[in-house]
Amino acid sequence: MEWEAVIGLEIHVQLATQSKIFSGAGIAFGAEPNTQACAIDLGLPGILPVLNESAVEMAVKFGLGVEAEIGMKSVFERKNYFYPDLPKGYQTTQNDLPIVGKGVIEVEPEEGKIRQVRIHHAHLEEDAGKSLHETYTDENGRGMTGIDLNRAGTPLLEIVSEPDIRSAKEAIAYIKAIHSIVTYLGISDGNMAEGSMRCDANVSVRPKGQEEYGTRAEIKNINSFKFIEKAINHEIERQIELIEDGGRVIQETRLYDSEKNETRSMRSKEEANDYRYFPCPDLLPVELDEAYIEHIRSEMPELPKQKKQRFIDELGLSSYDAGVLSATRPMAEYFEQVKDRCGDAKLAANWVMGELAGQLNKDNLEIEQSPVSAVQLGDLVKRVMDDTINGKAAKQVFAALWAGEGASADEIIEAKGLKQVTDTGAIAAIVDEVMANNPQQVEQYQAAPEDKRGKMVGFFVGQVMKASKGTANPQMVNQLLKEKLG
Amino acid sequence: MHNKTIAELAKGLADGEFSSVELTQHFLGRIDALDSQYNSFITVTPEQALAQAEAADATRAAGNAKALTGVPVAHKDIFCTNGVLTTCASKMLSNFVAPYDATVVDKFNSAGMVSLGKTNMDEFAMGSSNENSFYGAVKNPWDTNAVPGGSSGGSAAAVAARLAPGATGTDTGGSIRQPAAFCGITGLKPTYGRVSRWGMIAYASSLDQGGPMARTAEDCALLLNEMAGFDPKDSTSLKKAVPDYTADLNQPLSGLRIGLPKEYFGKELSAEMSDAIMASVKEFEKLGATVQEVSLPNTMLAIPSYYIIAPAEASSNLSRFDGVRYGYRCENPENLEDLYKRSRGEGFGKEVQRRILVGTYALSEGYYDAYYRKAQRIRRLIQQDFLNAFNEVDLIMGPTTPTPAFDLGSNTDDPVQMYMEDIYTLAVNLAGLPGISVPAGLVNGRPVGLQILAGHFKESQLLNAAHQLQTATNWHQLAPSAGQ
């Protein structure tokens, strides 16, 4: 039987506010345990929350970015459960009336295949603290649990998709699209390694063609692109095998173990907590008006979808190139800077997606970490365009810039003597020399039929370029060779 | 000195009749000598009080005194006090020293007032008799066999016994007004949002409101002047200017329209109680007010509505007391679940546990609509009842409680009977309205209170009416023998 996976994702995005969602404590990553937790975050008696308005603004930005309905009245509720890293015994979150309603995101899991993933809603909430199970022992060496409340109260935007995703690959494309939007908007640093984006996946399978959904399992705690794909694929396989062996999937929460590449049961629906949601009486409903929404709308940056379209329409890039170059904000910024510097979008695109992307990939670097700046690359491309250097020399210059051997393309061209030779006389002299040194090849060439000669001329071009240390203008070399070889 | 009102003490201090140190020493001496009979304080802070008194005298000497500089008061032990034990009368917080002041405490400190200590109460403000305290029951200074009311029973008893000229209280369903009535003092529950809840340990957040307890309406006005105001740390406090609550105390009452809700004078009210209340109402008529009957048809629904909403909020508010970070922790917990169960089982008293269970049940999946949502709908009906009534009249009056103070131990086996004590007071919290209880004489030798209610933010009008009554009569001057 052919199976189809049905996947819905819940993505927790940590918002890039200065302080926590209900307190003035900072939210920097990696601080000493409990140094960024004030009385409010500790849940001391008598404390009260005050909503951080910039978290609201960021949520609204996201909503506008995915063309969603904005909740003009949203309500914080309490989700009640006991856990040592949940200081108040409840999480303040939104349930019935979230700040962001239905929206949609376009994703392109493979070239030319565009899919719409609907957003069910997105809501604001506070993060819990962290339980540290490994590091602590008591005086008798027994394991103890430490609690770090630095993260408690960190603002999160939980983005809940409809079950519109059909494969792990689509899931990755969706997450990357979300990542791209939140980083474009500047509402999150999107740093998955530091937990700024965390993902829970609801996965079920059904026979292809069946309308009805299968029973779903929720996989928690997946926090890198790599693991998301593996965890989802593993879970799809587990469910298919289970059903094909005559079993049935039970509704439960499963935890992904990245070391063993497996999911295991955490709790079933029957054991699930009854969270006893009710409106938080310490916080007033958040009521927004049109003027506020319009003000935020007027400050929205260009988003990936719009940017891609502009790259196609105005710069004449292909849909694929436009998609790659607009995928992340740093990539788009880099590309646009190169393009502005050199003035040729297609050449700029080729360099960014070719030489630069290749080197970044090889050295495992992000574009923000590139040793060659966009200005340096733009100037280099400019020298190719004005025939100062040829393509081959340009690659040498790029390598030198990458290695830090000079501050600019011009400096390296000068130092290495890579300036292209365009003097006909000088090139003709080299051509003559090469022909004189290779009489046998000249004879063979001249004896060969017309249709074989094209290939054979390559040998002479190579020799001339070598003799000119790569500085001869290749077009002129070709032309002179053809003339002189007859 | 202890029979003087706050207004008189403030004048005495201003006139140099006595110093704040002398005054503070006098009240500390009375607490030391007499409180063993009433158990109205959980913590007395003589050193801190005297230091504050000295500072107050110095401020006065420097010419910087404010209205109440140097006046001593007591705080209900539900208000967090920086560096001082704050227990909420619970074993759970019997070791908790707050690292911050409640806004109310902070405001009193900034006003130059002196804190004598922390008063006893029903545990986590849950109770109507002050018998639910880890630190033992409080006794009514009028009759030590009687309860002082609750939950602000310690504050009421301390003021009645002249151990403090005034005190803070909190009122979630009557916890200021009912003990004020039982102890023969004046207690004001302000409009919800008028006084900051920051640092006031939450029982039921949408109902809790701090307020003043003193012997006269004028004193309550003076204290409210220092307590009220918007607090950026409390999202439910209101951005509304604070008037001088003493400014309108002497407005004439001619033309004032008083409504008597027929539901407050039903058969559960004894003839003696009714007579006492009507005697006060007559005084208002003499002062030029007109009296008419009004109806609050949903009054009887206030109790079930309140006893869903308040426990529901409490069940969540009290979840933080888990033995993990502060407060009581059981001995040798075997695992996390054991830690939770025993810390909470041993740390909370019976009534608190009862309300947590009721509230947890009311919020449970499948019951939420039938209980919590329905209770919220009733709450809106009750609010509407009051709004309708205030279209016809300026003030609503009636008894604060159905009976005078009952005997210690008489209601402890029957929680529902105990809950009925709050029948006249609960609805006011559900509607968020201000209300005041003023002494209205004695029934069977025990004080009873007249409750006066007004529209939202009309505290000045309440205080005006109460002050005029106290100018025309002397019920508020009756004192238990202990106060002589």
Short mmCIF file of C-alpha atoms in Angstrom, two decimals, chain A residues 39-51 77-78 80-90 96 147 149 273-279 281-284, chain B residues 80 93 96 99-100 192 197-201 205-206 232-236 312-313 315-317 319-322 324-326 336 340 344 360 363-365 368 372-373:
data_model
loop_
_atom_site.label_atom_id
_atom_site.label_comp_id
_atom_site.label_asym_id
_atom_site.label_seq_id
_atom_site.Cartn_x
_atom_site.Cartn_y
_atom_site.Cartn_z
CA ALA A 39 11.12 37.98 41.70
CA ILE A 40 8.49 37.75 38.96
CA ASP A 41 10.34 34.98 37.13
CA LEU A 42 10.85 33.13 40.41
CA GLY A 43 7.11 33.18 41.08
CA LEU A 44 7.49 34.71 44.53
CA PRO A 45 4.27 35.41 46.44
CA GLY A 46 2.53 38.68 45.63
CA ILE A 47 4.30 39.32 42.33
CA LEU A 48 2.32 40.38 39.27
CA PRO A 49 3.06 40.24 35.54
CA VAL A 50 3.18 43.28 33.28
CA LEU A 51 3.03 42.59 29.55
CA GLU A 77 -4.72 32.36 29.93
CA ARG A 78 -3.07 30.17 32.51
CA ASN A 80 -1.82 24.88 34.94
CA TYR A 81 0.59 22.05 35.66
CA PHE A 82 3.26 21.25 38.18
CA TYR A 83 6.89 21.04 37.21
CA PRO A 84 9.96 22.24 39.11
CA ASP A 85 11.10 24.54 36.31
CA LEU A 86 7.63 26.12 36.06
CA PRO A 87 7.82 28.53 38.99
CA LYS A 88 4.21 29.67 39.24
CA GLY A 89 2.70 26.26 38.63
CA TYR A 90 1.17 27.61 35.45
CA ASP A 96 -9.04 30.78 23.02
CA ILE A 147 16.88 24.44 38.23
CA LEU A 149 15.14 29.97 35.76
CA ASN A 273 -2.40 16.68 31.92
CA ASP A 274 -5.66 18.50 32.27
CA TYR A 275 -4.24 22.00 32.00
CA ARG A 276 -7.32 23.75 33.39
CA TYR A 277 -6.96 26.77 31.13
CA PHE A 278 -8.69 29.92 32.31
CA PRO A 279 -8.15 33.64 31.59
CA PRO A 281 -6.91 37.48 36.10
CA ASP A 282 -3.66 39.42 36.53
CA LEU A 283 -3.57 40.59 32.92
CA LEU A 284 -6.10 42.60 30.98
CA CYS B 80 4.93 41.47 51.67
CA LEU B 93 5.10 30.50 54.35
CA PHE B 96 9.20 33.24 54.14
CA PRO B 99 12.74 40.46 49.53
CA TYR B 100 10.45 43.35 48.62
CA TYR B 192 -11.28 46.96 42.29
CA ARG B 197 -2.17 44.41 44.45
CA TRP B 198 1.60 44.26 43.92
CA GLY B 199 3.14 42.38 46.82
CA MET B 200 -0.26 41.45 48.23
CA ILE B 201 -0.29 37.66 48.22
CA SER B 205 -6.87 37.96 41.81
CA SER B 206 -10.01 39.29 40.14
CA PRO B 232 2.67 50.32 36.79
CA LYS B 233 3.54 47.00 38.44
CA ASP B 234 -0.13 45.97 38.67
CA SER B 235 -1.80 45.69 35.25
CA THR B 236 -5.23 45.65 36.88
CA ALA B 312 -10.72 28.50 40.77
CA GLU B 313 -8.34 31.46 40.82
CA SER B 315 -6.20 26.83 42.89
CA SER B 316 -3.94 28.40 40.27
CA ASN B 317 -2.53 31.22 42.43
CA SER B 319 0.24 26.36 42.72
CA ARG B 320 3.50 28.22 43.19
CA PHE B 321 3.69 26.95 46.75
CA ASP B 322 5.26 23.64 45.80
CA VAL B 324 10.68 23.73 45.42
CA ARG B 325 12.01 27.28 45.68
CA TYR B 326 10.86 28.72 49.02
CA LEU B 336 9.16 14.80 42.97
CA TYR B 340 4.69 18.07 45.98
CA ARG B 344 1.38 20.93 50.02
CA THR B 360 -9.31 22.54 40.56
CA LEU B 363 -11.67 24.31 36.07
CA SER B 364 -11.36 20.68 34.98
CA GLU B 365 -11.93 19.64 31.44
CA TYR B 368 -15.36 24.33 32.95
CA TYR B 372 -16.46 28.49 35.78
CA ARG B 373 -18.05 29.92 32.67
#
